Short mmCIF file of N, CA and C in Angstrom, two decimals:
data_model
loop_
_atom_site.label_atom_id
_atom_site.label_comp_id
_atom_site.label_asym_id
_atom_site.label_seq_id
_atom_site.Cartn_x
_atom_site.Cartn_y
_atom_site.Cartn_z
N MET A 918 -83.68 117.41 72.31
CA MET A 918 -82.69 116.35 72.69
C MET A 918 -82.98 115.29 71.62
N SER A 919 -82.01 114.79 71.07
CA SER A 919 -82.07 113.79 70.06
C SER A 919 -82.26 112.41 70.68
N GLU A 920 -82.65 111.41 69.84
CA GLU A 920 -82.77 110.05 70.34
C GLU A 920 -81.50 109.53 70.90
N PHE A 921 -80.44 109.87 70.18
CA PHE A 921 -79.12 109.39 70.60
C PHE A 921 -78.81 110.12 72.03
N ASP A 922 -79.09 111.35 72.23
CA ASP A 922 -78.87 111.97 73.57
C ASP A 922 -79.64 111.27 74.64
N ASP A 923 -80.89 110.95 74.32
CA ASP A 923 -81.71 110.35 75.30
C ASP A 923 -81.13 108.96 75.62
N TRP A 924 -80.65 108.29 74.70
CA TRP A 924 -80.01 106.99 74.84
C TRP A 924 -78.83 107.03 75.77
N VAL A 925 -78.03 107.99 75.45
CA VAL A 925 -76.73 108.26 76.22
C VAL A 925 -77.02 108.65 77.70
N ALA A 926 -78.06 109.55 77.89
CA ALA A 926 -78.52 109.88 79.22
C ALA A 926 -79.14 108.72 79.98
N ASP A 927 -79.78 107.86 79.30
CA ASP A 927 -80.37 106.61 79.99
C ASP A 927 -79.22 105.64 80.29
N LEU A 928 -78.19 105.55 79.47
CA LEU A 928 -77.04 104.69 79.65
C LEU A 928 -76.28 105.28 80.91
N LYS A 929 -76.06 106.50 80.91
CA LYS A 929 -75.32 107.17 82.04
C LYS A 929 -76.13 106.94 83.44
N GLN A 930 -77.43 107.02 83.41
CA GLN A 930 -78.28 106.86 84.61
C GLN A 930 -78.09 105.31 85.10
N LYS A 931 -78.07 104.43 84.14
CA LYS A 931 -78.02 103.02 84.52
C LYS A 931 -76.55 102.74 85.05
N ARG A 932 -75.61 103.42 84.44
CA ARG A 932 -74.27 103.20 84.95
C ARG A 932 -74.12 103.77 86.38
N ASP A 933 -74.68 104.94 86.66
CA ASP A 933 -74.63 105.52 87.92
C ASP A 933 -75.32 104.71 89.02
N GLU A 934 -76.56 104.14 88.55
CA GLU A 934 -77.27 103.23 89.59
C GLU A 934 -76.46 102.02 89.88
N LEU A 935 -75.84 101.41 88.89
CA LEU A 935 -75.06 100.24 89.11
C LEU A 935 -73.81 100.56 90.03
N LYS A 936 -73.27 101.70 89.75
CA LYS A 936 -72.18 102.08 90.71
C LYS A 936 -72.60 102.17 92.13
N VAL A 937 -73.75 102.75 92.46
CA VAL A 937 -74.32 102.91 93.73
C VAL A 937 -74.60 101.48 94.36
N LYS A 938 -75.16 100.49 93.51
CA LYS A 938 -75.44 99.25 93.94
C LYS A 938 -74.23 98.49 94.30
N LEU A 939 -73.21 98.59 93.42
CA LEU A 939 -71.90 97.89 93.76
C LEU A 939 -71.25 98.51 94.89
N HIS A 940 -71.39 99.79 95.17
CA HIS A 940 -70.69 100.40 96.48
C HIS A 940 -71.47 99.82 97.69
N LEU A 941 -72.77 99.76 97.59
CA LEU A 941 -73.71 99.19 98.73
C LEU A 941 -73.22 97.77 98.97
N ALA A 942 -73.05 96.86 97.91
CA ALA A 942 -72.80 95.55 98.02
C ALA A 942 -71.43 95.38 98.71
N SER A 943 -70.42 96.32 98.17
CA SER A 943 -69.12 96.27 98.77
C SER A 943 -69.17 96.51 100.35
N LYS A 944 -69.89 97.49 100.74
CA LYS A 944 -70.09 97.88 102.11
C LYS A 944 -70.74 96.76 102.89
N ASP A 945 -71.72 96.06 102.28
CA ASP A 945 -72.36 94.95 102.97
C ASP A 945 -71.40 93.76 103.14
N ALA A 946 -70.53 93.55 102.20
CA ALA A 946 -69.58 92.46 102.14
C ALA A 946 -68.50 92.79 103.25
N GLU A 947 -68.10 94.05 103.31
CA GLU A 947 -67.06 94.51 104.32
C GLU A 947 -67.68 94.40 105.75
N ASP A 948 -68.90 94.73 105.93
CA ASP A 948 -69.53 94.57 107.19
C ASP A 948 -69.62 93.12 107.56
N GLU A 949 -69.97 92.26 106.64
CA GLU A 949 -70.03 90.88 106.91
C GLU A 949 -68.67 90.29 107.29
N TRP A 950 -67.64 90.76 106.60
CA TRP A 950 -66.26 90.29 106.79
C TRP A 950 -65.83 90.74 108.28
N ASP A 951 -66.22 91.99 108.62
CA ASP A 951 -65.90 92.50 109.95
C ASP A 951 -66.46 91.67 110.98
N ASN A 952 -67.76 91.28 110.77
CA ASN A 952 -68.40 90.40 111.69
C ASN A 952 -67.81 89.04 111.90
N LEU A 953 -67.25 88.45 110.66
CA LEU A 953 -66.65 87.17 110.72
C LEU A 953 -65.38 87.23 111.48
N VAL A 954 -64.58 88.36 111.31
CA VAL A 954 -63.31 88.61 112.01
C VAL A 954 -63.52 88.70 113.50
N SER A 955 -64.62 89.39 113.89
CA SER A 955 -64.97 89.54 115.21
C SER A 955 -65.31 88.20 115.93
N ASP A 956 -66.13 87.45 115.16
CA ASP A 956 -66.53 86.10 115.65
C ASP A 956 -65.25 85.18 115.79
N TRP A 957 -64.38 85.28 114.90
CA TRP A 957 -63.11 84.38 114.97
C TRP A 957 -62.31 84.83 116.17
N ASP A 958 -62.14 86.17 116.34
CA ASP A 958 -61.38 86.64 117.57
C ASP A 958 -62.02 86.17 118.76
N LYS A 959 -63.33 86.17 118.88
CA LYS A 959 -64.09 85.76 120.04
C LYS A 959 -63.83 84.30 120.21
N PHE A 960 -63.86 83.45 119.16
CA PHE A 960 -63.58 82.07 119.23
C PHE A 960 -62.16 81.78 119.77
N VAL A 961 -61.22 82.45 119.26
CA VAL A 961 -59.82 82.26 119.71
C VAL A 961 -59.69 82.52 121.18
N ARG A 962 -60.32 83.69 121.66
CA ARG A 962 -60.13 84.11 123.01
C ARG A 962 -60.84 82.94 123.90
N GLU A 963 -61.98 82.52 123.54
CA GLU A 963 -62.64 81.51 124.38
C GLU A 963 -61.97 80.15 124.35
N THR A 964 -61.25 79.84 123.29
CA THR A 964 -60.51 78.53 123.38
C THR A 964 -59.27 78.61 124.16
N GLN A 965 -58.78 79.88 124.35
CA GLN A 965 -57.61 80.04 125.12
C GLN A 965 -57.98 80.11 126.58
N LEU A 966 -59.15 80.06 127.04
CA LEU A 966 -59.53 80.14 128.47
C LEU A 966 -59.69 78.72 129.06
N ASP A 967 -59.14 77.75 128.33
CA ASP A 967 -59.08 76.36 128.88
C ASP A 967 -60.51 75.80 129.04
N LYS A 968 -61.37 76.14 128.12
CA LYS A 968 -62.73 75.58 128.28
C LYS A 968 -62.68 74.01 127.94
N SER A 969 -63.81 73.46 128.45
CA SER A 969 -63.79 71.97 128.21
C SER A 969 -63.89 71.72 126.70
N ALA A 970 -63.51 70.43 126.35
CA ALA A 970 -63.65 70.10 124.95
C ALA A 970 -65.05 70.19 124.39
N GLU A 971 -66.07 69.85 125.24
CA GLU A 971 -67.41 69.89 124.69
C GLU A 971 -67.86 71.37 124.44
N GLU A 972 -67.49 72.36 125.31
CA GLU A 972 -67.77 73.78 125.08
C GLU A 972 -67.08 74.34 123.96
N VAL A 973 -65.84 73.92 123.75
CA VAL A 973 -65.11 74.33 122.60
C VAL A 973 -65.70 73.88 121.38
N GLY A 974 -66.08 72.57 121.40
CA GLY A 974 -66.66 71.96 120.16
C GLY A 974 -67.98 72.62 119.75
N GLU A 975 -68.76 73.03 120.82
CA GLU A 975 -70.06 73.72 120.50
C GLU A 975 -69.73 75.09 119.94
N ALA A 976 -68.78 75.77 120.58
CA ALA A 976 -68.42 77.11 120.07
C ALA A 976 -67.96 76.96 118.61
N ALA A 977 -67.09 76.03 118.35
CA ALA A 977 -66.55 75.85 116.98
C ALA A 977 -67.63 75.59 115.99
N LYS A 978 -68.53 74.73 116.47
CA LYS A 978 -69.62 74.35 115.47
C LYS A 978 -70.52 75.58 115.26
N GLU A 979 -70.93 76.31 116.29
CA GLU A 979 -71.76 77.58 116.05
C GLU A 979 -70.97 78.53 115.23
N LEU A 980 -69.68 78.81 115.48
CA LEU A 980 -68.94 79.66 114.68
C LEU A 980 -68.89 79.26 113.22
N GLY A 981 -68.59 77.95 113.03
CA GLY A 981 -68.53 77.40 111.63
C GLY A 981 -69.88 77.59 110.85
N LEU A 982 -70.88 77.41 111.57
CA LEU A 982 -72.19 77.58 110.88
C LEU A 982 -72.47 78.99 110.61
N ARG A 983 -72.11 79.93 111.44
CA ARG A 983 -72.34 81.39 111.16
C ARG A 983 -71.40 81.77 110.11
N MET A 984 -70.17 81.29 110.00
CA MET A 984 -69.31 81.67 108.99
C MET A 984 -69.69 81.19 107.59
N LYS A 985 -70.27 79.92 107.50
CA LYS A 985 -70.67 79.22 106.35
C LYS A 985 -71.81 80.07 105.79
N ALA A 986 -72.78 80.46 106.59
CA ALA A 986 -73.84 81.28 106.23
C ALA A 986 -73.42 82.59 105.67
N ALA A 987 -72.50 83.22 106.32
CA ALA A 987 -71.99 84.52 105.91
C ALA A 987 -71.26 84.38 104.56
N PHE A 988 -70.55 83.39 104.40
CA PHE A 988 -69.86 83.22 103.09
C PHE A 988 -70.78 82.98 102.02
N ASP A 989 -71.82 82.16 102.34
CA ASP A 989 -72.84 81.92 101.31
C ASP A 989 -73.71 83.10 100.97
N ARG A 990 -73.86 84.00 101.88
CA ARG A 990 -74.58 85.28 101.63
C ARG A 990 -73.71 86.09 100.73
N MET A 991 -72.41 86.15 101.09
CA MET A 991 -71.43 87.01 100.35
C MET A 991 -71.35 86.37 98.88
N LYS A 992 -71.24 85.14 98.75
CA LYS A 992 -71.20 84.50 97.39
C LYS A 992 -72.49 84.91 96.55
N GLN A 993 -73.58 84.78 97.20
CA GLN A 993 -74.87 85.09 96.56
C GLN A 993 -74.93 86.55 96.11
N ALA A 994 -74.39 87.47 96.93
CA ALA A 994 -74.46 88.83 96.60
C ALA A 994 -73.64 89.18 95.32
N LYS A 995 -72.49 88.34 95.29
CA LYS A 995 -71.57 88.53 94.17
C LYS A 995 -72.18 88.04 92.83
N ASP A 996 -72.86 87.00 92.99
CA ASP A 996 -73.48 86.44 91.76
C ASP A 996 -74.64 87.15 91.22
#
């Protein structure tokens, strides 16, 4: 096998490894998004149950913090 063939084989391996990493990152982002959608749906259901303003405020704050953390994780995974 020539040096060029070795170089091409190495390049192909790196390409394949990157493809797998990107796929896994996409799956992680998709899972994170699904969790956010679930959290949002829960929040909407809870606010429709005529909870007190304090309970809704706490639920909104908790949801907001979880969503911010999730968005930050997704952004870091992208970078």
